[in-house]
Rosetta silent file (secondary structure, phi, psi, omega in degrees, C-alpha in Angstrom):
SEQUENCE: XXXXXXXXXXXXXXXXXXXXXXXXXXXXXXXXXXXXXXXXXXXXXXXXXXXXXXXXXXXXXXXXXXXXXXXXXXXXXXXXXXXXXXXXXXXXXXXXXXXXXXXXXXXXXXXXXXXXXXXXXXXXXXXXXXXXXXXXXXXXXXXXXXXXXXXXXXXXXXXXXXXXXXXXXXXXXXXXXXXXXXXXXXXXXXXXXXXXXXXXXXXXXXXXXXXXXXXXXXXXXXXXXXXXXXXXXXXXXXXXXXXXXXXXXXXXXXXXXXXXXXXXXXXXXXXXXXXXXXXXXXXXXXXXXXXXXXXX
SCORE:     score description
SCORE:     0.000 S_00000001
   1 L     0.000  131.167 -178.784  173.104  -20.647   50.798 S_00000001
   2 L  -100.848  137.348  172.520  176.065  -18.227   50.644 S_00000001
   3 E  -105.301  127.901  178.396  175.706  -14.487   50.080 S_00000001
   4 E  -103.518  108.860 -177.522  178.570  -12.786   48.299 S_00000001
   5 E   -97.075  124.224 -179.440  178.543   -9.084   49.206 S_00000001
   6 E  -124.802  143.650 -179.578  180.438   -6.793   46.874 S_00000001
   7 E  -117.065  132.516 -175.002  180.955   -3.049   47.073 S_00000001
   8 E  -131.317  107.451  173.172  181.511   -0.928   43.965 S_00000001
   9 E   -67.964  140.985 -176.414  182.412    2.766   44.121 S_00000001
  10 L   -86.267  117.380  177.530  180.910    4.644   41.162 S_00000001
  11 L   -78.832  168.808 -176.304  183.574    6.174   38.878 S_00000001
  12 H   -61.841  -27.173 -178.737  183.030    9.390   36.930 S_00000001
  13 H   -64.746  -20.936 -179.200  182.363    7.406   33.717 S_00000001
  14 H  -104.848    9.981  179.365  179.062    6.170   35.208 S_00000001
  15 L   -60.467  131.789  175.164  177.858    9.516   36.509 S_00000001
  16 L    76.126    4.061  171.534  174.143   10.141   35.784 S_00000001
  17 L   -91.997  155.786 -177.446  173.334    6.677   34.416 S_00000001
  18 E   -81.994  161.020  175.209  170.670    4.644   36.208 S_00000001
  19 H   -56.551  -43.482 -179.256  171.257    1.502   38.238 S_00000001
  20 H   -59.166  -45.679 -178.610  169.182   -0.355   35.648 S_00000001
  21 H   -71.282  -27.637  175.259  171.301    0.858   32.737 S_00000001
  22 H   -61.599  -48.073  179.578  174.500    0.015   34.601 S_00000001
  23 H   -68.914  -42.743 -172.002  173.440   -3.638   34.807 S_00000001
  24 H   -80.598  -45.823 -171.676  171.802   -3.784   31.377 S_00000001
  25 H   -97.063  -42.168 -177.121  174.000   -1.615   29.144 S_00000001
  26 H   -80.515  -49.909 -177.567  177.390   -1.334   30.806 S_00000001
  27 L   -90.904  -21.768 -174.851  177.724   -4.771   32.362 S_00000001
  28 L    48.890   47.860 -176.637  175.229   -6.621   30.142 S_00000001
  29 L   -67.783  151.448  179.693  174.542   -8.814   33.155 S_00000001
  30 L   -58.388  138.602 -176.003  172.478  -12.016   32.711 S_00000001
  31 H   -60.168  -37.800 -179.253  168.724  -11.352   32.856 S_00000001
  32 H   -65.062  -43.002  179.495  168.134  -14.104   35.423 S_00000001
  33 H   -63.319  -45.702  179.704  170.770  -12.694   37.761 S_00000001
  34 H   -62.425  -43.770  178.845  169.385   -9.146   37.408 S_00000001
  35 H   -58.105  -46.215 -179.106  165.804  -10.385   37.973 S_00000001
  36 H   -64.398  -39.374  178.847  166.817  -12.172   41.189 S_00000001
  37 H   -64.024  -38.972  179.622  168.678   -9.120   42.474 S_00000001
  38 H   -68.939  -45.787 -177.774  165.625   -6.929   41.867 S_00000001
  39 H   -64.622  -36.576 -176.668  163.151   -9.357   43.445 S_00000001
  40 L   -90.852    3.316 -178.644  165.329   -9.888   46.513 S_00000001
  41 L    49.719   50.169 -173.462  166.148   -6.162   46.873 S_00000001
  42 L   -95.606    5.915  179.346  169.797   -7.130   46.913 S_00000001
  43 E  -115.279  118.882  178.267  171.176   -3.882   45.488 S_00000001
  44 E  -108.785  144.638  173.902  171.821   -1.016   47.883 S_00000001
  45 E  -118.254  117.266 -176.424  172.910    2.497   46.934 S_00000001
  46 L    52.801   40.593  174.150  174.822    4.272   49.676 S_00000001
  47 L    86.248    0.703 -177.347  173.481    1.748   52.187 S_00000001
  48 E  -127.489  147.318  174.394  169.806    1.994   51.232 S_00000001
  49 E   -60.345  134.587 -173.501  167.478    0.007   48.970 S_00000001
  50 L  -124.268  156.091  168.857  167.147    2.040   45.792 S_00000001
  51 L   -69.970  144.919 -178.683  164.882    2.359   42.798 S_00000001
  52 L   -74.532  -12.293  176.409  166.489    0.873   39.712 S_00000001
  53 L   -88.856   -3.174 -178.811  165.716    4.083   37.855 S_00000001
  54 L   -62.777  135.291  177.751  167.821    6.071   40.346 S_00000001
  55 E   -81.807  138.921  179.067  170.691    7.980   38.721 S_00000001
  56 L   -86.441  150.543  176.184  174.176    7.246   39.992 S_00000001
  57 L  -124.689  145.896  177.201  176.628    9.941   41.017 S_00000001
  58 L   -52.270  129.736 -179.372  180.404    9.821   41.064 S_00000001
  59 L    94.598  -14.131  171.606  181.505    8.634   44.509 S_00000001
  60 L   -60.847  162.461  176.379  178.266    6.755   45.264 S_00000001
  61 E  -130.200  124.392  172.212  178.673    3.180   46.422 S_00000001
  62 E   -89.463  139.040  171.388  176.691    0.194   45.249 S_00000001
  63 E  -123.291  122.551 -174.652  176.470   -2.818   47.534 S_00000001
  64 E  -120.891  125.799  175.623  175.300   -6.013   45.863 S_00000001
  65 E  -103.732  115.026 -176.102  174.466   -9.240   47.690 S_00000001
  66 E  -109.877  118.027  177.414  174.651  -12.202   45.299 S_00000001
  67 E   -75.699  138.989  178.800  173.230  -15.545   46.423 S_00000001
  68 L  -105.486   59.908 -177.007  175.206  -18.593   45.357 S_00000001
  69 L   -63.398  -37.644 -173.417  172.237  -20.954   45.180 S_00000001
  70 L  -101.696   21.248 -177.370  173.635  -22.943   42.277 S_00000001
  71 L   -63.143  128.896  177.040  177.244  -23.039   43.444 S_00000001
  72 L   -78.218  140.492  179.730  178.985  -26.279   42.472 S_00000001
  73 L   -83.300  116.385  177.430  180.797  -28.048   45.281 S_00000001
  74 L  -122.611  130.665 -175.306  184.500  -28.254   44.504 S_00000001
  75 L   -65.670  119.136  172.983  186.906  -29.744   47.006 S_00000001
  76 L   -67.172  133.624  179.889  189.361  -27.163   48.374 S_00000001
  77 L  -134.204  131.625 -177.769  192.890  -28.565   48.104 S_00000001
  78 L   -78.481  124.536  164.343  196.025  -26.951   49.441 S_00000001
  79 L  -141.822  145.095  173.510  198.799  -26.125   46.982 S_00000001
  80 L   -69.622  123.889 -178.967  201.128  -23.177   47.190 S_00000001
  81 L  -124.290  151.595 -176.848  199.985  -20.810   44.416 S_00000001
  82 E   -98.587  101.937  179.805  201.487  -17.636   42.981 S_00000001
  83 E   -84.597  119.973 -178.516  198.871  -14.842   43.121 S_00000001
  84 E   -91.926  -29.144  179.973  199.761  -12.124   40.607 S_00000001
  85 E  -159.787  143.566  176.076  196.755   -9.850   41.249 S_00000001
  86 E  -155.290  140.135  166.520  193.695   -9.896   43.485 S_00000001
  87 L  -143.571 -163.675 -175.951  190.810   -7.643   44.476 S_00000001
  88 L   -69.770  -13.760 -170.385  187.207   -8.203   45.607 S_00000001
  89 L  -113.339  -27.076 -174.041  186.074   -9.260   42.136 S_00000001
  90 E  -156.367  165.334  170.567  188.824  -11.281   40.460 S_00000001
  91 E  -147.902  154.955  179.141  192.266  -12.747   40.794 S_00000001
  92 E  -122.433  129.306 -175.790  195.056  -13.778   38.431 S_00000001
  93 E  -119.330  145.307  175.903  197.225  -16.786   39.233 S_00000001
  94 E   -90.938  102.377 -175.546  200.517  -17.963   37.739 S_00000001
  95 E   -74.475  130.839  174.284  199.787  -21.595   36.844 S_00000001
  96 L   -79.814  165.897  173.644  202.658  -24.050   37.207 S_00000001
  97 L   -69.918  159.986  177.707  203.383  -26.853   34.756 S_00000001
  98 L    73.179    3.441  179.077  201.894  -30.350   35.349 S_00000001
  99 L  -115.925  130.161  176.747  198.707  -28.899   36.895 S_00000001
 100 L   -82.422  160.848 -171.822  195.399  -28.768   35.037 S_00000001
 101 L   -74.656  -42.869 -175.213  193.233  -25.666   35.331 S_00000001
 102 L  -145.048  158.131 -174.989  189.970  -27.152   36.608 S_00000001
 103 L   -76.022  146.655  166.545  188.632  -30.546   37.717 S_00000001
 104 L  -109.125  124.379 -177.193  186.930  -33.110   35.523 S_00000001
 105 L    59.751 -115.221 -171.051  184.506  -35.232   37.581 S_00000001
 106 L  -104.628   17.468  177.765  186.135  -35.853   41.001 S_00000001
 107 L   -63.197  147.002 -179.001  189.653  -34.520   40.450 S_00000001
 108 L  -136.279    6.992 -178.634  190.913  -32.368   43.299 S_00000001
 109 L  -109.014   43.069 -176.064  194.535  -31.544   42.435 S_00000001
 110 L  -109.016  170.784  178.497  193.793  -28.715   40.024 S_00000001
 111 H   -63.045  -39.357  179.134  194.466  -24.994   40.041 S_00000001
 112 H   -62.785  -41.843  175.694  190.792  -24.271   40.727 S_00000001
 113 H   -57.606  -42.131 -179.174  190.845  -26.542   43.800 S_00000001
 114 H   -67.859  -38.936  178.750  193.889  -24.642   45.054 S_00000001
 115 H   -65.343  -41.686  179.319  192.275  -21.243   44.409 S_00000001
 116 H   -65.192  -36.888  174.333  189.130  -22.269   46.316 S_00000001
 117 H   -61.952  -46.466 -179.675  191.305  -23.392   49.227 S_00000001
 118 H   -59.132  -34.638 -178.822  193.098  -20.035   49.139 S_00000001
 119 L   -91.518   15.728  177.402  189.693  -18.276   49.220 S_00000001
 120 L    56.618   38.429  176.072  188.525  -20.376   52.196 S_00000001
 121 L    85.856    0.613  179.759  185.860  -22.135   50.154 S_00000001
 122 L   -71.274  171.755 -178.974  184.396  -18.970   48.628 S_00000001
 123 L   -59.440  137.900  170.316  183.217  -18.706   45.033 S_00000001
 124 L  -156.126  140.167  178.040  185.820  -18.965   42.267 S_00000001
 125 E  -147.099  132.254  179.885  185.475  -19.731   38.585 S_00000001
 126 E   -74.440  142.933  179.653  188.110  -19.789   35.846 S_00000001
 127 L   -93.694  -27.033  176.076  187.498  -17.507   32.858 S_00000001
 128 L  -150.153  175.279 -176.377  189.842  -19.373   30.514 S_00000001
 129 L  -125.601  161.286  167.364  192.126  -22.401   30.641 S_00000001
 130 L  -124.287  149.452  174.473  195.713  -23.356   29.986 S_00000001
 131 L   -59.362  156.192 -176.469  196.946  -26.782   28.898 S_00000001
 132 L   -50.526  -43.573 -174.944  198.330  -28.940   31.687 S_00000001
 133 L  -102.490   19.522  171.177  201.962  -28.268   30.759 S_00000001
 134 L  -101.836  137.587 -179.068  201.570  -24.594   29.844 S_00000001
 135 E  -103.690  168.237  170.286  202.492  -22.080   32.541 S_00000001
 136 E   117.867 -160.029 -167.979  201.396  -18.513   33.228 S_00000001
 137 E   -69.400  129.936  169.878  198.418  -16.243   33.786 S_00000001
 138 E  -130.487  130.631 -177.223  194.952  -17.643   34.495 S_00000001
 139 E   -96.322  132.420  177.284  192.068  -15.298   35.327 S_00000001
 140 E  -123.000  142.490  171.164  189.455  -16.252   37.939 S_00000001
 141 E   -92.399  147.087 -178.450  186.200  -14.518   38.911 S_00000001
 142 L  -106.608    0.777  172.833  185.345  -14.261   42.613 S_00000001
 143 L  -158.273  161.443 -174.311  181.573  -13.887   42.281 S_00000001
 144 H   -60.630  -31.492  179.842  178.890  -14.721   39.673 S_00000001
 145 H   -68.482  -47.137  177.924  178.506  -11.134   38.416 S_00000001
 146 H   -64.952  -33.317  177.117  182.200  -10.713   37.616 S_00000001
 147 H   -59.701  -48.548 -178.105  182.157  -14.209   36.105 S_00000001
 148 H   -63.568  -42.419 -177.691  179.376  -13.254   33.674 S_00000001
 149 H   -68.609  -44.834 -178.746  181.013   -9.949   32.733 S_00000001
 150 H   -67.228  -36.393  175.226  184.503  -11.396   32.272 S_00000001
 151 H   -57.552  -46.922  179.970  183.127  -14.296   30.211 S_00000001
 152 H   -65.038  -41.813  178.790  181.526  -11.805   27.835 S_00000001
 153 H   -60.189  -40.329  178.394  184.678   -9.682   27.699 S_00000001
 154 H   -64.423  -44.384 -179.717  186.701  -12.758   26.743 S_00000001
 155 H   -62.684  -35.244 -179.443  184.195  -13.674   24.034 S_00000001
 156 L   -88.340    9.316  178.027  184.334  -10.115   22.680 S_00000001
 157 L    59.773   36.005  175.364  188.159  -10.208   22.714 S_00000001
 158 L   -95.359    0.197  172.553  188.393   -7.440   25.302 S_00000001
 159 L  -114.237  115.732 -175.905  190.777   -9.561   27.347 S_00000001
 160 E   -99.903  124.356  177.582  194.159   -9.803   25.632 S_00000001
 161 E  -111.467  127.761 -177.907  196.391  -12.767   26.449 S_00000001
 162 E  -113.685  128.444 -176.938  200.018  -12.658   25.387 S_00000001
 163 E  -114.454  149.729  168.169  202.093  -15.842   25.191 S_00000001
 164 E  -114.057  142.897  179.093  205.802  -16.534   24.874 S_00000001
 165 E  -147.150  155.158  171.564  207.057  -19.700   23.217 S_00000001
 166 E  -111.126  118.979  179.567  210.255  -21.279   21.998 S_00000001
 167 E  -101.028  152.656  172.010  209.866  -22.921   18.607 S_00000001
 168 E   -71.383  137.397  178.272  212.143  -25.441   16.971 S_00000001
 169 L    85.017  171.559 -176.629  214.121  -23.935   14.100 S_00000001
 170 L  -104.601  117.221  176.038  214.706  -20.326   13.111 S_00000001
 171 L   -81.197  123.754 -177.249  211.719  -18.269   11.950 S_00000001
 172 L   -92.699  -20.294  175.948  212.906  -15.817    9.326 S_00000001
 173 L   -85.624  116.202 -169.814  209.622  -13.923    9.045 S_00000001
 174 L   -74.787  -28.409  178.221  209.756  -11.492   11.952 S_00000001
 175 E  -136.567  136.459 -178.099  206.017  -10.766   12.144 S_00000001
 176 E  -157.297  166.658  174.903  203.230  -13.021   10.932 S_00000001
 177 E  -126.516  128.299  174.150  199.640  -14.190   11.097 S_00000001
 178 E  -106.118  112.509 -178.897  198.697  -17.866   11.035 S_00000001
 179 E  -117.218   95.938 -175.818  195.119  -18.210    9.816 S_00000001
 180 L  -149.815  123.086 -177.284  194.247  -21.904    9.684 S_00000001
 181 L   -65.217  147.845 -175.994  191.104  -23.654   10.988 S_00000001
 182 E  -121.239  133.193  176.254  191.582  -26.268   13.707 S_00000001
 183 E  -135.328 -179.731  178.691  189.607  -29.470   14.220 S_00000001
 184 E   -72.635  149.142  172.670  189.978  -32.783   16.024 S_00000001
 185 L   -91.164  110.780 -173.859  192.466  -35.379   14.828 S_00000001
 186 L   -68.583  -10.932  179.175  190.314  -38.445   14.219 S_00000001
 187 L   -96.177   -3.092 -176.344  193.349  -40.704   14.630 S_00000001
 188 L  -148.825  126.022 -170.861  194.303  -39.395   18.085 S_00000001
 189 L   -66.344  -29.615 -175.474  191.906  -38.627   20.956 S_00000001
 190 L  -105.816  -15.594 -177.472  193.772  -35.632   22.393 S_00000001
 191 L   -79.888  154.213  168.922  195.439  -34.090   19.339 S_00000001
 192 E  -117.757  165.790  179.997  194.072  -31.315   17.177 S_00000001
 193 E  -151.526  158.940  172.053  195.059  -30.547   13.588 S_00000001
 194 E   -69.512  128.809 -174.717  194.625  -27.949   10.897 S_00000001
 195 L  -148.715  135.872  178.703  191.508  -28.962    8.974 S_00000001
 196 L   -61.293  -24.120 -179.655  189.367  -27.280    6.336 S_00000001
 197 L   -97.129    5.242 -178.955  186.300  -28.426    8.262 S_00000001
 198 L   -81.142 -175.783  177.914  187.600  -27.165   11.614 S_00000001
 199 E   -83.300  146.301 -179.838  186.809  -23.993   13.546 S_00000001
 200 L   -59.218  142.105 -178.712  188.413  -20.749   12.459 S_00000001
 201 L  -149.247  128.110 -177.257  191.657  -20.021   14.296 S_00000001
 202 E  -133.117  125.900  178.036  193.964  -17.011   13.991 S_00000001
 203 E  -121.262  128.683  172.587  197.294  -16.490   15.769 S_00000001
 204 E   -99.525  139.551  178.321  199.403  -13.316   15.537 S_00000001
 205 E  -143.478  158.839  169.559  203.088  -13.614   16.331 S_00000001
 206 E  -141.961  147.117 -179.536  206.338  -11.695   16.306 S_00000001
 207 E   -82.721  128.145  176.442  209.887  -12.930   16.708 S_00000001
 208 E   -92.207  -41.945  178.972  211.661  -11.649   19.821 S_00000001
 209 E  -159.891  153.575  170.975  215.024  -13.398   19.289 S_00000001
 210 E  -117.286  149.175 -177.585  216.613  -16.233   17.370 S_00000001
 211 E  -128.722   86.870 -174.286  219.234  -18.571   18.796 S_00000001
 212 L   -57.534  -38.321 -178.339  221.187  -20.191   15.935 S_00000001
 213 L   -60.602  -45.555 -178.959  223.336  -22.351   18.216 S_00000001
 214 L   -87.270   -8.727 -174.784  220.302  -24.013   19.825 S_00000001
 215 L    55.036   53.057  179.576  218.184  -23.720   16.639 S_00000001
 216 E  -132.157  152.840  174.306  215.382  -22.057   18.591 S_00000001
 217 E  -126.260  129.474  174.819  213.221  -18.956   18.104 S_00000001
 218 E   -91.536  121.180 -176.523  211.683  -16.987   20.956 S_00000001
 219 E  -124.237  157.204  171.622  208.270  -15.671   19.863 S_00000001
 220 E  -116.371  132.816 -176.212  205.431  -13.637   21.307 S_00000001
 221 E  -127.292  146.986  165.454  201.882  -14.623   20.320 S_00000001
 222 E  -129.027  151.337 -174.588  198.383  -13.261   20.753 S_00000001
 223 E  -109.858  131.249  171.134  195.209  -15.133   19.887 S_00000001
 224 L   -87.703  -18.083  176.696  192.220  -13.788   17.972 S_00000001
 225 L  -133.070  167.647 -176.953  190.446  -17.071   18.739 S_00000001
 226 L  -126.534   62.317 -179.181  190.810  -19.518   21.600 S_00000001
 227 L   -82.210  153.269  177.428  190.925  -23.021   20.142 S_00000001
 228 L   -57.729  129.161  177.557  192.277  -26.007   22.035 S_00000001
 229 L    60.904   24.896 -169.562  196.075  -26.286   21.545 S_00000001
 230 H   -55.255  -52.263 -178.033  195.899  -23.382   19.072 S_00000001
 231 H   -63.079  -42.501 -178.126  199.479  -22.110   19.319 S_00000001
 232 H   -62.195  -44.681 -179.411  200.886  -25.632   19.414 S_00000001
 233 H   -68.309  -43.919 -176.197  198.911  -26.738   16.335 S_00000001
 234 H   -63.970  -40.610 -178.531  199.593  -23.587   14.338 S_00000001
 235 H   -77.735  -27.482  168.992  203.353  -23.668   14.775 S_00000001
 236 H   -63.293  -39.833 -177.289  203.512  -27.361   13.974 S_00000001
 237 H   -61.113  -35.170 -179.405  201.512  -26.509   10.838 S_00000001
 238 L   -94.290   11.785  174.288  204.163  -24.026    9.622 S_00000001
 239 L    86.229   15.144  179.779  207.002  -26.437   10.361 S_00000001
 240 L  -134.250   69.696 -179.981  208.151  -24.961   13.668 S_00000001
 241 L   -61.813  159.520  178.514  206.583  -26.972   16.514 S_00000001
 242 E   -68.944  136.536  177.857  207.144  -25.779   20.051 S_00000001
 243 L   -59.515  135.693  179.872  210.325  -27.139   21.598 S_00000001
 244 L    85.074   -3.991 -175.194  209.529  -29.930   24.040 S_00000001
 245 L   -90.090   86.753 -175.666  206.052  -30.529   22.602 S_00000001
 246 H   -65.365  -31.500 -178.411  206.070  -34.283   22.056 S_00000001
 247 H   -64.666  -30.272 -176.511  202.354  -34.374   21.171 S_00000001
 248 H  -118.691   36.859  169.982  202.979  -32.114   18.167 S_00000001
 249 L    67.254   25.382  175.918  206.350  -33.435   16.970 S_00000001
 250 L   -77.881  164.568  179.280  208.495  -30.958   18.878 S_00000001
 251 L   -68.030  171.031 -179.391  212.074  -31.662   19.878 S_00000001
 252 L  -101.290   28.670 -179.135  212.961  -33.221   23.230 S_00000001
 253 L   -63.792  -32.975 -177.543  214.988  -30.227   24.450 S_00000001
 254 L  -127.008  166.392 -177.008  212.618  -29.642   27.364 S_00000001
 255 L   -87.859    6.622  175.187  210.359  -31.805   29.533 S_00000001
 256 L  -157.717  170.655  174.826  207.229  -29.929   28.369 S_00000001
 257 L   -64.899  136.012 -177.920  206.116  -27.636   25.548 S_00000001
 258 L   -81.875   77.197 -176.243  207.959  -24.310   25.900 S_00000001
 259 E  -137.502  128.765 -174.895  204.816  -22.188   26.189 S_00000001
 260 E  -138.305  125.358  175.542  204.109  -19.543   28.826 S_00000001
 261 E   -76.796   91.934 -166.846  201.083  -17.238   29.180 S_00000001
 262 E   -72.249  -36.162 -170.490  203.266  -14.214   29.796 S_00000001
 263 E  -154.453  147.827  173.506  200.727  -11.415   30.220 S_00000001
 264 E  -130.935  135.250 -173.717  197.025  -10.623   30.462 S_00000001
 265 E  -134.489  130.667  177.936  195.627   -7.158   29.736 S_00000001
 266 E  -166.515  165.497  174.738  192.081   -5.803   30.135 S_00000001
 267 E   -88.701  124.619 -178.807  189.956   -2.973   31.511 S_00000001
 268 L   -60.782  128.959 -173.280  188.675   -3.831   34.984 S_00000001
 269 L   -69.120  -15.453 -178.062  184.871   -4.110   34.669 S_00000001
 270 L  -112.393  -39.476  178.200  184.170   -2.270   37.957 S_00000001
 271 L   -88.671  -19.321 -176.996  187.020    0.183   38.529 S_00000001
 272 L    65.301   16.664  175.826  187.513    0.806   34.765 S_00000001
 273 L   -86.800  146.780  176.934  191.278    0.853   35.311 S_00000001
 274 E   -77.584  126.997  175.982  193.553   -0.829   32.787 S_00000001
 275 E  -108.291  132.587  173.948  195.201   -3.942   34.216 S_00000001
 276 E  -132.972  104.875 -169.964  198.347   -5.389   32.685 S_00000001
 277 E  -114.204  123.332 -174.921  199.479   -8.379   34.694 S_00000001
 278 E  -111.182  139.351 -178.673  202.702  -10.210   33.860 S_00000001
 279 L  -102.936  122.780  173.344  203.678  -13.694   35.003 S_00000001
 280 L   -69.296  163.059  177.328  207.303  -14.455   35.887 S_00000001
 281 L   -78.013  133.592 -176.035  208.790  -17.786   34.809 S_00000001
 282 L  -125.827   14.225 -178.783  208.414  -20.426   37.527 S_00000001
 283 L   -66.211  140.932  168.880  209.749  -23.587   35.874 S_00000001
 284 L  -131.321  111.134   -3.040  212.017  -25.908   37.822 S_00000001
 285 L   -71.591  157.884 -174.968  214.278  -26.606   35.999 S_00000001
 286 L   -65.741  143.793  173.627  214.037  -23.298   34.115 S_00000001
 287 L  -107.710  -52.549 -170.688  213.082  -23.262   30.435 S_00000001
 288 L   -88.394  -24.388 -167.485  212.820  -19.611   29.453 S_00000001
 289 H   -51.476  -49.976 -174.168  215.171  -17.835   31.842 S_00000001
 290 H   -68.508  -30.948  178.494  218.419  -18.109   29.904 S_00000001
 291 H   -78.677  -35.714  178.364  216.773  -17.125   26.612 S_00000001
 292 H   -64.470  -43.281 -178.492  214.803  -14.320   28.219 S_00000001
 293 H   -63.682  -38.197  178.775  217.939  -12.813   29.777 S_00000001
 294 H   -70.772  -32.091  177.164  219.711  -12.870   26.448 S_00000001
 295 H   -73.468  -31.538 -177.370  216.674  -11.264   24.812 S_00000001
 296 L   -73.673    0.000    0.000  216.460   -8.621   27.525 S_00000001
């Protein structure tokens, strides 16, 4: 059994609230996790076991020991990875193309395998996923408490993910919303499609630049929902599939869909600082660089 010890300095925003209310109201931590921490006396305040009704003061330090009893065994695998941000609670990685985010069954050549290798076998769990051939920011939790909090933040849309894409053709509407439900394509096992019986899906976009010579549009997108292949399906639906996206009728200009998770923005759940983490382009050969430079 592994114990994950985390230390959290108390910011001024939590002054005078109790330990109990910090877990219950601020973090909305899972009841089972909180129960185990209380029973095992795993929460220290300034180095001492504390009552859960104790009021916190700015500058106090909580120390929490979290047992990883139910940790799944995932094979650490070495790959060179691009760490964009890391602290004791989370990390953000720039995912390359051709790599899937997490293993299915016994796969071991995934981004999660590489992150666990980087962390010397310690806890890591992805908070969201990217398609195999999409590059950019992926957020990982480094202990079960941050995992639970970040999962909830994602569900409540408190984690903003910004994507860049190159679409086929020239979009003349500079700002738009695509609101079209997405479901499975019953004729193709991996494709999705716009369907009246599908799950609600909303994509906001704005045009950054158009390139008449190449017949391409550089767009920035944010998602109000997180459906599988959402951006790819939505832009195919409006007649502008992503360049290189063979699955969704895109052109063959590139060897993958031209989609990059450019930026992730959220309030850190423990420090309460705003994080805005941007992923550089890492394609070899480059897809976005020449269009980005012209846009810049």
